[in-house]
mmCIF file of C-alpha atoms in Angstrom:
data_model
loop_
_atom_site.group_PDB
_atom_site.id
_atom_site.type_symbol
_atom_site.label_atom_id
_atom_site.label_comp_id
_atom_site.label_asym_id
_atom_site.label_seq_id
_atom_site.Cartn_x
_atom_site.Cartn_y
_atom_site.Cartn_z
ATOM 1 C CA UNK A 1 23.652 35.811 37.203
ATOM 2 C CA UNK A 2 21.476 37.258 34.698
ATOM 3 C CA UNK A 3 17.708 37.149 35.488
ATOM 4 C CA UNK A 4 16.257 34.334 33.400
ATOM 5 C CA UNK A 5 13.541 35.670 31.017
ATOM 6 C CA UNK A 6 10.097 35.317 31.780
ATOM 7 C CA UNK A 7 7.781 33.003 30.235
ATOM 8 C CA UNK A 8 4.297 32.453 31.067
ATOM 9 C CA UNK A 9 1.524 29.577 30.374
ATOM 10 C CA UNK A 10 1.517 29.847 26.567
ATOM 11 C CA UNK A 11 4.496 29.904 26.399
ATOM 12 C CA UNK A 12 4.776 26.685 28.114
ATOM 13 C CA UNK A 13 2.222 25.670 26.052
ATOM 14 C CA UNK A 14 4.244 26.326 22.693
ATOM 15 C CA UNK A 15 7.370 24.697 23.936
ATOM 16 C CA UNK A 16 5.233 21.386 24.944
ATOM 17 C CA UNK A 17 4.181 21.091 21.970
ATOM 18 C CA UNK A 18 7.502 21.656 20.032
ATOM 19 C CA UNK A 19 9.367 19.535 22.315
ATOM 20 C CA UNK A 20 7.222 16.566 20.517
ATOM 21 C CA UNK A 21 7.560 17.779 17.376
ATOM 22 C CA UNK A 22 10.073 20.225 15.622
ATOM 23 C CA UNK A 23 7.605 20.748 12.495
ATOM 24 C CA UNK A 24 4.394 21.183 14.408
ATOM 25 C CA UNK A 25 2.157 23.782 12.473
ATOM 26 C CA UNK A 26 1.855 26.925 14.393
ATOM 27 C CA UNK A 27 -2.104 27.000 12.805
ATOM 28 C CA UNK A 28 -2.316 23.669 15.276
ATOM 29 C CA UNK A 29 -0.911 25.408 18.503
ATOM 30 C CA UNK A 30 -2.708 28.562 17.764
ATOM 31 C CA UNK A 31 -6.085 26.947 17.566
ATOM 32 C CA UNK A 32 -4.763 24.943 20.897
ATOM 33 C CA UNK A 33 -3.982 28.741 22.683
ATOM 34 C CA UNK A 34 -7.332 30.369 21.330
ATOM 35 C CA UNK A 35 -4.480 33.098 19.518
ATOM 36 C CA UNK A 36 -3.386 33.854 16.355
ATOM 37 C CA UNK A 37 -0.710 32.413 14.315
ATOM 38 C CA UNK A 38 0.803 35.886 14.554
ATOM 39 C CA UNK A 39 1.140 35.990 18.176
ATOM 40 C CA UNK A 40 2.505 32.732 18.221
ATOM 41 C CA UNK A 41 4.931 33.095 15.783
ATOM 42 C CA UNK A 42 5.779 36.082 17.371
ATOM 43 C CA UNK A 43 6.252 34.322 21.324
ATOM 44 C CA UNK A 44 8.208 31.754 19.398
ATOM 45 C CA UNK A 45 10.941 34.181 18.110
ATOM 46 C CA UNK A 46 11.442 35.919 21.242
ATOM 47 C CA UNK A 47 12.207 32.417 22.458
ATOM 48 C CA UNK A 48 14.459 31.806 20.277
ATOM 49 C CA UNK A 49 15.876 35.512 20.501
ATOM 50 C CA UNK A 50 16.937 35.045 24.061
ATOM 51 C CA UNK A 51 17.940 31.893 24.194
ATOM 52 C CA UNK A 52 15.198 29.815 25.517
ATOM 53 C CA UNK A 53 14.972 27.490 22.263
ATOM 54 C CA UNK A 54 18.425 27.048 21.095
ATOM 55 C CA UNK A 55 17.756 24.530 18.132
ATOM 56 C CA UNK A 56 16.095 21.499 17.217
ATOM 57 C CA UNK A 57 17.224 18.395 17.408
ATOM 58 C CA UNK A 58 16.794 15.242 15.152
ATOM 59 C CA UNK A 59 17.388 11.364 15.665
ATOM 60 C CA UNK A 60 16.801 8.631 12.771
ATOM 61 C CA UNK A 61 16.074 5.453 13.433
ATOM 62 C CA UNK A 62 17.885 4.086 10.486
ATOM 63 C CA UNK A 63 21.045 6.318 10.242
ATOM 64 C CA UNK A 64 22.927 5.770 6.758
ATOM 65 C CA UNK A 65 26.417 6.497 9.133
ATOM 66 C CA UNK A 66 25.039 4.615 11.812
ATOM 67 C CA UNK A 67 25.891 6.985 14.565
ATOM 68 C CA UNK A 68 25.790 6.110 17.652
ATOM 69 C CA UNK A 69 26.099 8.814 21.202
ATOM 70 C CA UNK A 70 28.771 7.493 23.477
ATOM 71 C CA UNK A 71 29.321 9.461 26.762
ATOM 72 C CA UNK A 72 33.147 10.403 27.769
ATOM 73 C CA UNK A 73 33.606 11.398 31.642
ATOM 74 C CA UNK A 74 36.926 12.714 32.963
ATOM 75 C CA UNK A 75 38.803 12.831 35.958
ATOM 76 C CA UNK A 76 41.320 15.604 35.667
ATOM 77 C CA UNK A 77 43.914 17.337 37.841
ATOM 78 C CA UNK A 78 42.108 19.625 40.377
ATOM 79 C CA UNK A 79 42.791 23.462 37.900
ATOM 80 C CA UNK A 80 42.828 21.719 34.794
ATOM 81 C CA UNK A 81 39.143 21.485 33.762
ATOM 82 C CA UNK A 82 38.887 24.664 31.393
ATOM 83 C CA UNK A 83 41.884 23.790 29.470
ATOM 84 C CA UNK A 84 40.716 20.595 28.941
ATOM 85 C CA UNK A 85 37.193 21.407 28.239
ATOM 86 C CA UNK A 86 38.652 24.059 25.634
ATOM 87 C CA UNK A 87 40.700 21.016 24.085
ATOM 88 C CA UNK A 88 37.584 18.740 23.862
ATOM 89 C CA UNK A 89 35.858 21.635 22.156
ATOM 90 C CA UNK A 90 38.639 20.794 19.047
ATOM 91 C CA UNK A 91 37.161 17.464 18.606
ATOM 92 C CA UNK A 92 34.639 17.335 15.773
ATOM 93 C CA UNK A 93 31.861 14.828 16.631
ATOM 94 C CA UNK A 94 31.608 16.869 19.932
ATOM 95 C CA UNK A 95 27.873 17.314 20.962
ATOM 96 C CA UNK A 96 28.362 18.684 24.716
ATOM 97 C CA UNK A 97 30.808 19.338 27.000
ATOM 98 C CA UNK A 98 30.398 20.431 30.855
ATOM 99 C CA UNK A 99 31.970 21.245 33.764
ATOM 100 C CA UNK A 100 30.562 18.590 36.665
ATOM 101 C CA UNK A 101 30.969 18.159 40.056
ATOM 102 C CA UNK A 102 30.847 14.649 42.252
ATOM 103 C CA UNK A 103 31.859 11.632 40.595
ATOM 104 C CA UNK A 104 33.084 13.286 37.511
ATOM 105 C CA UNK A 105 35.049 16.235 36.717
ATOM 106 C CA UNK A 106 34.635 16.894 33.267
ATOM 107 C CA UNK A 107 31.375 15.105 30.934
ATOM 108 C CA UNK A 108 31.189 14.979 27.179
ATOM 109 C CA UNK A 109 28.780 13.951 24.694
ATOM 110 C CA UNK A 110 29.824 12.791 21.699
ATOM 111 C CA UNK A 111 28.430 11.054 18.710
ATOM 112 C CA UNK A 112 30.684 8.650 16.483
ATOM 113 C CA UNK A 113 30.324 6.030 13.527
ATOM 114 C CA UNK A 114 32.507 3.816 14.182
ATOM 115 C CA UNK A 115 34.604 1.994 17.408
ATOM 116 C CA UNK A 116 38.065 3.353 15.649
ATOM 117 C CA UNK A 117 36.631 6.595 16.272
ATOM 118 C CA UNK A 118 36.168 6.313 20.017
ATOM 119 C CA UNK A 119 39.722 4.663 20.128
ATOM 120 C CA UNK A 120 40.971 7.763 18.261
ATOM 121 C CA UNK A 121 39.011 10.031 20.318
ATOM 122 C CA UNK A 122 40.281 8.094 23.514
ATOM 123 C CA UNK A 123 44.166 8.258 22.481
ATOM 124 C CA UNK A 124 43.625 11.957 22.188
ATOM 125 C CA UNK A 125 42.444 12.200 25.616
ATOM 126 C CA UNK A 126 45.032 10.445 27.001
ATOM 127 C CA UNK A 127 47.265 12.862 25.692
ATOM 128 C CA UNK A 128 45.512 16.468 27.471
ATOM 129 C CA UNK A 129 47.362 17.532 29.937
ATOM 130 C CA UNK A 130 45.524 17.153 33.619
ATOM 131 C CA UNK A 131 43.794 13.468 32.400
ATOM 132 C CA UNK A 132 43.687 11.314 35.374
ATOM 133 C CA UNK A 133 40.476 8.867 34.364
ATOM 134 C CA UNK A 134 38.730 8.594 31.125
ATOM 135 C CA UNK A 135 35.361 6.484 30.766
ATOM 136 C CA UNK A 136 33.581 5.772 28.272
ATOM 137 C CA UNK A 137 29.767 4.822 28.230
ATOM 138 C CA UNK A 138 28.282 3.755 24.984
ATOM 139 C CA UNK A 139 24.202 4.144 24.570
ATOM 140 C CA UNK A 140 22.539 1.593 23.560
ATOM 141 C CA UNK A 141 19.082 2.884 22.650
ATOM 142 C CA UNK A 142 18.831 5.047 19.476
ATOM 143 C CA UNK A 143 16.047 7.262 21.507
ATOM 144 C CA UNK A 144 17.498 8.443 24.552
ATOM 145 C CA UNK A 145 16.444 12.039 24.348
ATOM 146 C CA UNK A 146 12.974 12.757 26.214
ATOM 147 C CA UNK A 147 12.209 16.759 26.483
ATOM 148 C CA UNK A 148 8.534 16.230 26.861
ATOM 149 C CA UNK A 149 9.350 15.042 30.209
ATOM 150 C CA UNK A 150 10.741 18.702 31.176
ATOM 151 C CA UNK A 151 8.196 19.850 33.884
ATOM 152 C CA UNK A 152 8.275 23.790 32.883
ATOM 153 C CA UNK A 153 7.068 25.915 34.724
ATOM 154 C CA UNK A 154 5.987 29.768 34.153
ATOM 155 C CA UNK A 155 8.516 32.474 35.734
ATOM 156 C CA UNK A 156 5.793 35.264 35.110
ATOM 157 C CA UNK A 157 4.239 37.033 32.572
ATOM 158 C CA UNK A 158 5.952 37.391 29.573
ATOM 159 C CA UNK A 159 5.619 41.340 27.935
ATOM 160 C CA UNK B 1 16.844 4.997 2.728
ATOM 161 C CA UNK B 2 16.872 6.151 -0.529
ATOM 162 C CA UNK B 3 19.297 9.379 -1.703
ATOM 163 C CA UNK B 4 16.308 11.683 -1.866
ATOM 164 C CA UNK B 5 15.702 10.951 1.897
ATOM 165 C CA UNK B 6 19.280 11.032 2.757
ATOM 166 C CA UNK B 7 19.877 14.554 1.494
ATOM 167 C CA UNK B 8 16.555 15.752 3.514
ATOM 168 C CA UNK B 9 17.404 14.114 6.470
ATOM 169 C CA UNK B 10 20.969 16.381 6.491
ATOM 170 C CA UNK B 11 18.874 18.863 5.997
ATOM 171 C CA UNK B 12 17.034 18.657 9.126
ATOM 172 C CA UNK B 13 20.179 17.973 11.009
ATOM 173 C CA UNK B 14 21.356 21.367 10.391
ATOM 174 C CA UNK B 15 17.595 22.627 11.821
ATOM 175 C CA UNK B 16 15.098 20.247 11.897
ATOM 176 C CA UNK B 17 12.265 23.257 11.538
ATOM 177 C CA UNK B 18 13.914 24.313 7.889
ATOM 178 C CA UNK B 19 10.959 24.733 5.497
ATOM 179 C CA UNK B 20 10.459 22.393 3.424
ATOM 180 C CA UNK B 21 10.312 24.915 0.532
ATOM 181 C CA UNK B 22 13.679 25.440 1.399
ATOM 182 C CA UNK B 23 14.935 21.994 1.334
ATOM 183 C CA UNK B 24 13.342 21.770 -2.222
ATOM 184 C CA UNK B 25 14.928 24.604 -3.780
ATOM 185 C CA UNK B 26 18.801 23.080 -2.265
ATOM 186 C CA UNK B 27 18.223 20.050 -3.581
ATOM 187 C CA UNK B 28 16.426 20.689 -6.449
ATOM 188 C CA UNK B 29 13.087 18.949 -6.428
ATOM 189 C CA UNK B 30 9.370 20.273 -5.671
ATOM 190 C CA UNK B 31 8.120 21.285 -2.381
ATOM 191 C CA UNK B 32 5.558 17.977 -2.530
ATOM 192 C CA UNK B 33 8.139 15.611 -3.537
ATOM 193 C CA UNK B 34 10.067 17.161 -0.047
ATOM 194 C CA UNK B 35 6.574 16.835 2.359
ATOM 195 C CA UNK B 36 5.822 13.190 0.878
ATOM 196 C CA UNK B 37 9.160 11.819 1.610
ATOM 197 C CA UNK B 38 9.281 13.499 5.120
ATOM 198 C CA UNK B 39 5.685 12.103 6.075
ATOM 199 C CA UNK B 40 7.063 8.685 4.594
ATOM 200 C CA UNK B 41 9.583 8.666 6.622
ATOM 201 C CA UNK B 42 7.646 9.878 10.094
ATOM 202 C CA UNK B 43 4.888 7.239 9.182
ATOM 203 C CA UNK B 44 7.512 4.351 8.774
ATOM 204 C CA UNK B 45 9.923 5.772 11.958
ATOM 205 C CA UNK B 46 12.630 6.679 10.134
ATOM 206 C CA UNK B 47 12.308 9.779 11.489
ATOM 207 C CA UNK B 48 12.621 8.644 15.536
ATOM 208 C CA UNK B 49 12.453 12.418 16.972
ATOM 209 C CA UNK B 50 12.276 15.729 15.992
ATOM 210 C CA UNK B 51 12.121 18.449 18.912
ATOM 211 C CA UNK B 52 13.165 21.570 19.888
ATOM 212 C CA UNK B 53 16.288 21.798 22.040
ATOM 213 C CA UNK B 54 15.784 24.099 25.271
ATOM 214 C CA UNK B 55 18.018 26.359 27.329
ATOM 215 C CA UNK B 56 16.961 24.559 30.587
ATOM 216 C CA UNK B 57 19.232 27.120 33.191
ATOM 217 C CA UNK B 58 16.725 29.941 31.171
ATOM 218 C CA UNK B 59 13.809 27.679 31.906
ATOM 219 C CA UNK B 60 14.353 28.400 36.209
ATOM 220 C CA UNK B 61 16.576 24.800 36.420
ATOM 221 C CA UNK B 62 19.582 25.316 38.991
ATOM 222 C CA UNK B 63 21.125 22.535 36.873
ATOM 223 C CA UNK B 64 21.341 18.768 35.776
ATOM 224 C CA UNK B 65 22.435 15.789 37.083
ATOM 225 C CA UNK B 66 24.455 13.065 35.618
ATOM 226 C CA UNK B 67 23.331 9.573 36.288
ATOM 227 C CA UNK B 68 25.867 6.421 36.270
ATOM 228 C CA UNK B 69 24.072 3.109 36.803
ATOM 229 C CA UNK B 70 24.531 -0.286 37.738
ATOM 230 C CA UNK B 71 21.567 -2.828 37.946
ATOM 231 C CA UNK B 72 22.029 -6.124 40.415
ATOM 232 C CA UNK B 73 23.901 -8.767 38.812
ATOM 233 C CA UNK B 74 22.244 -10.662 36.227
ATOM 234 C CA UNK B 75 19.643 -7.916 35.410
ATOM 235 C CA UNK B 76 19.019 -6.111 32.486
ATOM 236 C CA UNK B 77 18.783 -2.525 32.787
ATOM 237 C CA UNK B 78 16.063 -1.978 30.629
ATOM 238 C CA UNK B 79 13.002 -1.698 33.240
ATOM 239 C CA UNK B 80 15.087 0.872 34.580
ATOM 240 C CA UNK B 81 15.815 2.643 31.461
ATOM 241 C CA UNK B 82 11.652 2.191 30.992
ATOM 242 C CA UNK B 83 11.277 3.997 34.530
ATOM 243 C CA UNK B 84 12.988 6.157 34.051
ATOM 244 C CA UNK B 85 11.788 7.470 30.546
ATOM 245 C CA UNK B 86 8.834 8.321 32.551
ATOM 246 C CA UNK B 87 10.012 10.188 35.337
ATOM 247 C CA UNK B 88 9.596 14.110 34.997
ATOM 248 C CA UNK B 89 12.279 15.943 34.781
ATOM 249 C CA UNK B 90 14.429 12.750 33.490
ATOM 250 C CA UNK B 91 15.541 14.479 29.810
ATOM 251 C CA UNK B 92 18.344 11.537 29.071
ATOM 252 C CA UNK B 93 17.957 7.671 30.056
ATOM 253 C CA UNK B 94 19.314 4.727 27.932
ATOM 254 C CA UNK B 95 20.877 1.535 28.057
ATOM 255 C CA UNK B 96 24.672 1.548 27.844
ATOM 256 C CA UNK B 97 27.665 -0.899 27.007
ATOM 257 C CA UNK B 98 30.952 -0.239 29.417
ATOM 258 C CA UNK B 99 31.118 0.408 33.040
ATOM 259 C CA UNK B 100 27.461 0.782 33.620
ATOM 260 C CA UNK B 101 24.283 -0.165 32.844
ATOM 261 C CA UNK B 102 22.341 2.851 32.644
ATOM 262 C CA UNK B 103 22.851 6.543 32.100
ATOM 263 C CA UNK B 104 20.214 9.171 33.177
ATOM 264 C CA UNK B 105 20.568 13.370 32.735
ATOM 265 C CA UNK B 106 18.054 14.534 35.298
ATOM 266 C CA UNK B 107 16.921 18.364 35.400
ATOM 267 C CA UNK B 108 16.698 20.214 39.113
ATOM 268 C CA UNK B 109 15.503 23.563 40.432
ATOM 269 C CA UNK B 110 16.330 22.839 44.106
ATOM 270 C CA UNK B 111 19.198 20.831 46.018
ATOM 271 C CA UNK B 112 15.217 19.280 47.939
ATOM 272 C CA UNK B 113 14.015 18.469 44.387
ATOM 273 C CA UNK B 114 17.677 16.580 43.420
ATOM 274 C CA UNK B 115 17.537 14.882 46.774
ATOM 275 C CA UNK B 116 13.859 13.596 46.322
ATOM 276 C CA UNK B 117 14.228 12.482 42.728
ATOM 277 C CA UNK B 118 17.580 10.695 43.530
ATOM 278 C CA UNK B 119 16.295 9.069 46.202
ATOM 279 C CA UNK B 120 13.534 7.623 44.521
ATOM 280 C CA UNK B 121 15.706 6.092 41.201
ATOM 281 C CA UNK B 122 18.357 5.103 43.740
ATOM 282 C CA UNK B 123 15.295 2.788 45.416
ATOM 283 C CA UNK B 124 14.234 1.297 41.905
ATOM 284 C CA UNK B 125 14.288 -2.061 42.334
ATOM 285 C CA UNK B 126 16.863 -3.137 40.010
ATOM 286 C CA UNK B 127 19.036 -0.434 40.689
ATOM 287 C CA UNK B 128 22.946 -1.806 42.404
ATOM 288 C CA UNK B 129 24.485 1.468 42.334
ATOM 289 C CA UNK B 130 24.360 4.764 41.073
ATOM 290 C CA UNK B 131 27.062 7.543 40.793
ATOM 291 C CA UNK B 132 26.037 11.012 40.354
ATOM 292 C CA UNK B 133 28.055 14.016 38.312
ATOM 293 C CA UNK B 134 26.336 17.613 38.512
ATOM 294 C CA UNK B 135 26.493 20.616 36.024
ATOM 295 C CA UNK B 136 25.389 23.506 37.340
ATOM 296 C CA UNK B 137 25.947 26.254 34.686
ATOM 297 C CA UNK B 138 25.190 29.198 37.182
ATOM 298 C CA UNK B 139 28.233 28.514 39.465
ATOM 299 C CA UNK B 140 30.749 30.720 37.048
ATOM 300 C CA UNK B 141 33.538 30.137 40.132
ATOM 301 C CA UNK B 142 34.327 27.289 41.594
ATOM 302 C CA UNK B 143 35.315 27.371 44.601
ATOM 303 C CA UNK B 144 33.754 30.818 45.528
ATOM 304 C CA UNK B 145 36.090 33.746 45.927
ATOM 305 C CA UNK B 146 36.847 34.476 49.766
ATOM 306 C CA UNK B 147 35.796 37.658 51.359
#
């Protein structure tokens, strides 16, 4: 495996405070850091250069579409996960899709508008090849997603 | 939600950090018009969350684990869910409709760390049952070659 890249306390600092907000003004976590905006702006694209930050997410409270995140974990047939996973890749409204071990083979997050769509998503399950089990969770809560609770911690000093 | 909003919040779907600048020239209004409807609609929680996504296995995580709940009979999951929105390391936790009552995504750097953390949601009082999945994105083979 690769060796992770290194980030150190402001780092940490910078992705705290972006984990609570998306927008927050780099002015705000410069002042926070005692650095400038250019050195911030500057530790925030290397993070996003190597892969640390790999996009922003965004949930609304009162979604025109009315999505909704429903989770979709798989049994499968013992060598069939990575042609299955590719197939899941296909479906649209895909968010995630991983390789498990223990209870699950194979988990998916996906988000849908509608109940047709997670029958319709369901029926093409059924049809992969290597399918044993197929269960589907739907969330209830609109705000599930909690990255400020990430406890990060430095892995040295950054150059 | 009015259009305006609408077209800003697709927008920000595509990358929530766009400039707003940007978002005025697409859709053809002024930069103001763009920050006044945004702050409108963080003030009134339209706007629920807006965060960076993070590449946890870059972070030092070995992995995450997939939660399954079931609360006792007759109880809501929601103190649970309220737990466990607390908990470090917990990055997914909401209520769910089907099978189970709960589902949690909990972050690891050590098989000790998973252990202790399960443990402890395991012993929440409400909690019946829970059933655990695991990604762990830096096992490439599975099961390890021989030799």
């Amino acid at each position: 495996m690769k060796a992770p890249p290194k980030i150190d306390s402001v780092d940490i600092k910078i992705l705290r405070a972006l984990s609570k907000d998306a927008r927050k003004n780099f002015a705000d976590i410069a002042k926070d850091c005692n650095l400038s905006i250019t050195a911030i702006t500057q530790r925030y694209r290397k993070m996003r250069r190597n892969g640390i930050i790999t996009g922003t997410s965004l949930i609304v409270a009162s979604d025109p579409q009315d999505k909704r995140s429903i989770s979709v974990d798989l049994k499968v047939e013992g060598d069939s996960e990575k042609s299955i996973i590719e197939e899941m890749k296909k479906i649209p409204q895909l968010k995630n899709c991983l390789k498990v071990i223990g209870k699950y083979d194979v988990h998916a997050g996906i988000r849908v508008n509608s109940l047709e769509q997670i029958d319709k998503i369901k029926r093409t399950l059924e049809k992969m090849k290597g399918v044993l089990e197929i269960d589907i969770t739907i969330s209830l809560d609109r705000l599930f997603f909690f990255p400020e609770n990430l406890v990060l911690l430095p892995t040295g000093v950054a150059k | 939600m009015d259009d305006l909003k609408e077209k800003i919040i697709q927008e920000l779907y595509e990358d929530a950090r766009k400039p707003f600048s940007k978002i005025a020239k697409t859709l053809g209004v002024s930069t103001q018009t763009v920050m006044r409807k945004y702050n409108e609609m963080k003030r009134d929680g339209t706007i629920v969350l807006s965060a960076m996504s993070l590449d946890i296995e870059k972070l030092g995580f070995l992995g995450t684990a997939h939660l399954h709940i079931k609360t006792k009979l007759g109880v809501s999951a929601k103190k649970t869910v309220e737990t466990l929105r607390k908990t470090p390391n917990v990055m997914i936790a909401t209520r769910t409709i089907g099978v189970y009552g709960a589902y949690a995504v909990l972050a690891f750097r050590s098989a000790e760390e998973l252990y202790e953390n399960v443990s402890r949601i395991k012993d929440l009082p409400d909690v019946l049952t829970l059933d655990a999945s695991f990604a762990i994105p830096g096992i490439r083979k599975f099961p390890p070659k021989k030799g």
